């Protein structure tokens, strides 16, 4: 158990819909990261937050957005869903110092039908 | 920008044989390097990491990796494979806090 909690574990939704994925970081970790894992793209970094502020942005679509709340939990919002958005979405957290381990949750499986 | 290349998307070894998973990195600054393992239907678990100091790094489950700056490599090895080692393995380099992953190597263990 990494200490990073993600909900829901599985989600099936239709094209055009919107979903929210939720993440609770490890106790004491101020940084939260979101990654997308798909068969064709591999593990892609989406976005990072540190103590409520956006810190880095990767290959995140404009239809996707995220935020980190004062209690440090984070949400990833995916809208106008397309079939190609079907993937495993990971949340990870760390103490933000170079070389520190980034701990991953077990992921949220999103299937768009 | 940092990047990682894992050589071989699939590796198959016999139980008891040496496991060697290859990773080469590109980094403009001294790299921090990681190996993660993903078992079926699970998240990513850290196997080991290199930050500074000793270039031979020991991790969990009998795995180790050696940082070779001259070869820009960070290959993962295990002397004797177990059936339980079957999983996907990811090499990663840390760039600006976030991790940049390779494409992964799926390890299959033959009985």
PDB file of N, CA and C in Angstrom, chain A residues 33 35 37 40-43 45 48 88 90 96-106 109, chain B residues 32 34 36 38 41-46 49 51 88 90 94 96-103:
ATOM      1  N   UNK A  33       0.753  14.416  -8.587  1.00  0.00           N
ATOM      2  CA  UNK A  33       0.975  14.282 -10.023  1.00  0.00           C
ATOM      3  C   UNK A  33      -0.147  13.432 -10.608  1.00  0.00           C
ATOM      4  N   UNK A  35      -0.906  11.046 -14.053  1.00  0.00           N
ATOM      5  CA  UNK A  35      -0.363  10.383 -15.229  1.00  0.00           C
ATOM      6  C   UNK A  35      -1.477   9.603 -15.917  1.00  0.00           C
ATOM      7  N   UNK A  37      -1.981   6.283 -18.457  1.00  0.00           N
ATOM      8  CA  UNK A  37      -1.338   5.117 -19.053  1.00  0.00           C
ATOM      9  C   UNK A  37      -2.264   4.484 -20.069  1.00  0.00           C
ATOM     10  N   UNK A  40      -1.131   2.714 -26.353  1.00  0.00           N
ATOM     11  CA  UNK A  40      -0.381   3.328 -27.453  1.00  0.00           C
ATOM     12  C   UNK A  40       0.564   4.437 -26.996  1.00  0.00           C
ATOM     13  N   UNK A  41       0.234   5.099 -25.905  1.00  0.00           N
ATOM     14  CA  UNK A  41       1.058   6.246 -25.481  1.00  0.00           C
ATOM     15  C   UNK A  41       1.950   5.942 -24.287  1.00  0.00           C
ATOM     16  N   UNK A  42       1.750   4.803 -23.659  1.00  0.00           N
ATOM     17  CA  UNK A  42       2.539   4.502 -22.467  1.00  0.00           C
ATOM     18  C   UNK A  42       2.144   5.393 -21.309  1.00  0.00           C
ATOM     19  N   UNK A  43       3.098   5.662 -20.432  1.00  0.00           N
ATOM     20  CA  UNK A  43       2.855   6.490 -19.244  1.00  0.00           C
ATOM     21  C   UNK A  43       3.178   7.941 -19.575  1.00  0.00           C
ATOM     22  N   UNK A  45       2.894  11.973 -18.479  1.00  0.00           N
ATOM     23  CA  UNK A  45       2.679  12.946 -17.412  1.00  0.00           C
ATOM     24  C   UNK A  45       1.637  13.954 -17.856  1.00  0.00           C
ATOM     25  N   UNK A  48       1.125  18.495 -12.571  1.00  0.00           N
ATOM     26  CA  UNK A  48       1.586  18.429 -11.192  1.00  0.00           C
ATOM     27  C   UNK A  48       1.077  19.637 -10.424  1.00  0.00           C
ATOM     28  N   UNK A  88      -5.833   4.121 -18.060  1.00  0.00           N
ATOM     29  CA  UNK A  88      -5.633   4.033 -16.619  1.00  0.00           C
ATOM     30  C   UNK A  88      -5.015   5.349 -16.177  1.00  0.00           C
ATOM     31  N   UNK A  90      -3.329   7.485 -13.266  1.00  0.00           N
ATOM     32  CA  UNK A  90      -2.634   7.362 -11.990  1.00  0.00           C
ATOM     33  C   UNK A  90      -2.484   8.720 -11.327  1.00  0.00           C
ATOM     34  N   UNK A  96       8.299  17.316  -2.278  1.00  0.00           N
ATOM     35  CA  UNK A  96       8.903  17.871  -3.485  1.00  0.00           C
ATOM     36  C   UNK A  96      10.360  18.241  -3.272  1.00  0.00           C
ATOM     37  N   UNK A  97      11.210  17.214  -3.363  1.00  0.00           N
ATOM     38  CA  UNK A  97      12.639  17.464  -3.414  1.00  0.00           C
ATOM     39  C   UNK A  97      13.216  16.534  -4.463  1.00  0.00           C
ATOM     40  N   UNK A  98      14.148  17.037  -5.234  1.00  0.00           N
ATOM     41  CA  UNK A  98      14.732  16.226  -6.290  1.00  0.00           C
ATOM     42  C   UNK A  98      15.328  14.960  -5.707  1.00  0.00           C
ATOM     43  N   UNK A  99      15.029  13.848  -6.342  1.00  0.00           N
ATOM     44  CA  UNK A  99      15.531  12.564  -5.895  1.00  0.00           C
ATOM     45  C   UNK A  99      14.593  11.840  -4.968  1.00  0.00           C
ATOM     46  N   UNK A 100      13.576  12.536  -4.471  1.00  0.00           N
ATOM     47  CA  UNK A 100      12.626  11.850  -3.601  1.00  0.00           C
ATOM     48  C   UNK A 100      11.725  10.925  -4.391  1.00  0.00           C
ATOM     49  N   UNK A 101      11.327   9.866  -3.747  1.00  0.00           N
ATOM     50  CA  UNK A 101      10.477   8.888  -4.394  1.00  0.00           C
ATOM     51  C   UNK A 101       9.096   9.466  -4.643  1.00  0.00           C
ATOM     52  N   UNK A 102       8.558   9.184  -5.801  1.00  0.00           N
ATOM     53  CA  UNK A 102       7.174   9.521  -6.123  1.00  0.00           C
ATOM     54  C   UNK A 102       6.363   8.245  -5.975  1.00  0.00           C
ATOM     55  N   UNK A 103       5.351   8.291  -5.134  1.00  0.00           N
ATOM     56  CA  UNK A 103       4.535   7.127  -4.816  1.00  0.00           C
ATOM     57  C   UNK A 103       3.252   7.168  -5.613  1.00  0.00           C
ATOM     58  N   UNK A 104       2.906   6.028  -6.196  1.00  0.00           N
ATOM     59  CA  UNK A 104       1.742   5.948  -7.069  1.00  0.00           C
ATOM     60  C   UNK A 104       0.571   5.242  -6.404  1.00  0.00           C
ATOM     61  N   UNK A 105      -0.616   5.723  -6.714  1.00  0.00           N
ATOM     62  CA  UNK A 105      -1.822   5.009  -6.351  1.00  0.00           C
ATOM     63  C   UNK A 105      -2.069   3.852  -7.299  1.00  0.00           C
ATOM     64  N   UNK A 106      -3.160   3.140  -7.087  1.00  0.00           N
ATOM     65  CA  UNK A 106      -3.434   1.962  -7.909  1.00  0.00           C
ATOM     66  C   UNK A 106      -4.174   2.308  -9.194  1.00  0.00           C
ATOM     67  N   UNK A 109      -9.380   3.115 -13.581  1.00  0.00           N
ATOM     68  CA  UNK A 109      -9.592   2.624 -14.937  1.00  0.00           C
ATOM     69  C   UNK A 109     -10.804   3.335 -15.527  1.00  0.00           C
TER      70      UNK A 109
ATOM     71  N   UNK B  32      18.556  11.704 -11.767  1.00  0.00           N
ATOM     72  CA  UNK B  32      18.018  10.813 -10.761  1.00  0.00           C
ATOM     73  C   UNK B  32      17.229   9.749 -11.535  1.00  0.00           C
ATOM     74  N   UNK B  34      15.166   5.873 -11.738  1.00  0.00           N
ATOM     75  CA  UNK B  34      14.272   5.004 -10.995  1.00  0.00           C
ATOM     76  C   UNK B  34      13.881   3.798 -11.838  1.00  0.00           C
ATOM     77  N   UNK B  36      10.551   1.192 -11.683  1.00  0.00           N
ATOM     78  CA  UNK B  36       9.274   0.841 -11.081  1.00  0.00           C
ATOM     79  C   UNK B  36       8.796  -0.472 -11.695  1.00  0.00           C
ATOM     80  N   UNK B  38       5.197  -2.832 -12.321  1.00  0.00           N
ATOM     81  CA  UNK B  38       3.735  -2.839 -12.330  1.00  0.00           C
ATOM     82  C   UNK B  38       3.256  -4.267 -12.524  1.00  0.00           C
ATOM     83  N   UNK B  41      -2.932  -5.357 -13.126  1.00  0.00           N
ATOM     84  CA  UNK B  41      -4.053  -4.691 -12.446  1.00  0.00           C
ATOM     85  C   UNK B  41      -3.641  -3.998 -11.146  1.00  0.00           C
ATOM     86  N   UNK B  42      -2.403  -3.568 -11.095  1.00  0.00           N
ATOM     87  CA  UNK B  42      -1.938  -2.844  -9.917  1.00  0.00           C
ATOM     88  C   UNK B  42      -1.242  -1.546 -10.331  1.00  0.00           C
ATOM     89  N   UNK B  43      -0.928  -0.758  -9.339  1.00  0.00           N
ATOM     90  CA  UNK B  43      -0.210   0.488  -9.586  1.00  0.00           C
ATOM     91  C   UNK B  43       1.276   0.256  -9.733  1.00  0.00           C
ATOM     92  N   UNK B  44       2.021   1.341  -9.760  1.00  0.00           N
ATOM     93  CA  UNK B  44       3.471   1.290  -9.909  1.00  0.00           C
ATOM     94  C   UNK B  44       4.127   1.239  -8.539  1.00  0.00           C
ATOM     95  N   UNK B  45       5.062   0.326  -8.408  1.00  0.00           N
ATOM     96  CA  UNK B  45       5.780   0.166  -7.147  1.00  0.00           C
ATOM     97  C   UNK B  45       7.262   0.422  -7.384  1.00  0.00           C
ATOM     98  N   UNK B  46       7.869   1.219  -6.528  1.00  0.00           N
ATOM     99  CA  UNK B  46       9.281   1.519  -6.683  1.00  0.00           C
ATOM    100  C   UNK B  46      10.124   0.291  -6.375  1.00  0.00           C
ATOM    101  N   UNK B  49      16.150   3.194  -6.735  1.00  0.00           N
ATOM    102  CA  UNK B  49      16.442   4.490  -7.334  1.00  0.00           C
ATOM    103  C   UNK B  49      17.904   4.842  -7.130  1.00  0.00           C
ATOM    104  N   UNK B  51      20.266   8.277  -6.877  1.00  0.00           N
ATOM    105  CA  UNK B  51      20.311   9.739  -6.780  1.00  0.00           C
ATOM    106  C   UNK B  51      21.767  10.187  -6.848  1.00  0.00           C
ATOM    107  N   UNK B  88       5.418  -5.818 -15.621  1.00  0.00           N
ATOM    108  CA  UNK B  88       5.965  -4.794 -16.514  1.00  0.00           C
ATOM    109  C   UNK B  88       6.879  -3.895 -15.703  1.00  0.00           C
ATOM    110  N   UNK B  90       9.321  -0.427 -15.577  1.00  0.00           N
ATOM    111  CA  UNK B  90       9.495   0.900 -16.157  1.00  0.00           C
ATOM    112  C   UNK B  90      10.731   1.572 -15.578  1.00  0.00           C
ATOM    113  N   UNK B  94      14.121  11.515 -13.503  1.00  0.00           N
ATOM    114  CA  UNK B  94      13.413  12.630 -12.887  1.00  0.00           C
ATOM    115  C   UNK B  94      13.863  13.920 -13.539  1.00  0.00           C
ATOM    116  N   UNK B  96      12.757  18.007 -13.542  1.00  0.00           N
ATOM    117  CA  UNK B  96      11.942  19.075 -12.967  1.00  0.00           C
ATOM    118  C   UNK B  96      10.847  18.504 -12.074  1.00  0.00           C
ATOM    119  N   UNK B  97      11.252  17.683 -11.147  1.00  0.00           N
ATOM    120  CA  UNK B  97      10.379  16.998 -10.185  1.00  0.00           C
ATOM    121  C   UNK B  97       9.603  15.834 -10.802  1.00  0.00           C
ATOM    122  N   UNK B  98       8.996  15.993 -11.966  1.00  0.00           N
ATOM    123  CA  UNK B  98       8.176  14.904 -12.486  1.00  0.00           C
ATOM    124  C   UNK B  98       9.050  13.790 -13.026  1.00  0.00           C
ATOM    125  N   UNK B  99       8.466  12.596 -13.146  1.00  0.00           N
ATOM    126  CA  UNK B  99       9.159  11.459 -13.723  1.00  0.00           C
ATOM    127  C   UNK B  99       8.825  11.333 -15.195  1.00  0.00           C
ATOM    128  N   UNK B 100       9.867  11.064 -15.976  1.00  0.00           N
ATOM    129  CA  UNK B 100       9.686  10.766 -17.389  1.00  0.00           C
ATOM    130  C   UNK B 100       9.979   9.280 -17.561  1.00  0.00           C
ATOM    131  N   UNK B 101       8.985   8.547 -18.052  1.00  0.00           N
ATOM    132  CA  UNK B 101       9.083   7.096 -18.116  1.00  0.00           C
ATOM    133  C   UNK B 101       9.480   6.600 -19.499  1.00  0.00           C
ATOM    134  N   UNK B 102      10.131   5.455 -19.502  1.00  0.00           N
ATOM    135  CA  UNK B 102      10.304   4.718 -20.728  1.00  0.00           C
ATOM    136  C   UNK B 102       9.015   3.998 -21.077  1.00  0.00           C
ATOM    137  N   UNK B 103       9.045   3.276 -22.196  1.00  0.00           N
ATOM    138  CA  UNK B 103       7.837   2.623 -22.693  1.00  0.00           C
ATOM    139  C   UNK B 103       7.521   1.323 -21.961  1.00  0.00           C
TER     140      UNK B 103
END
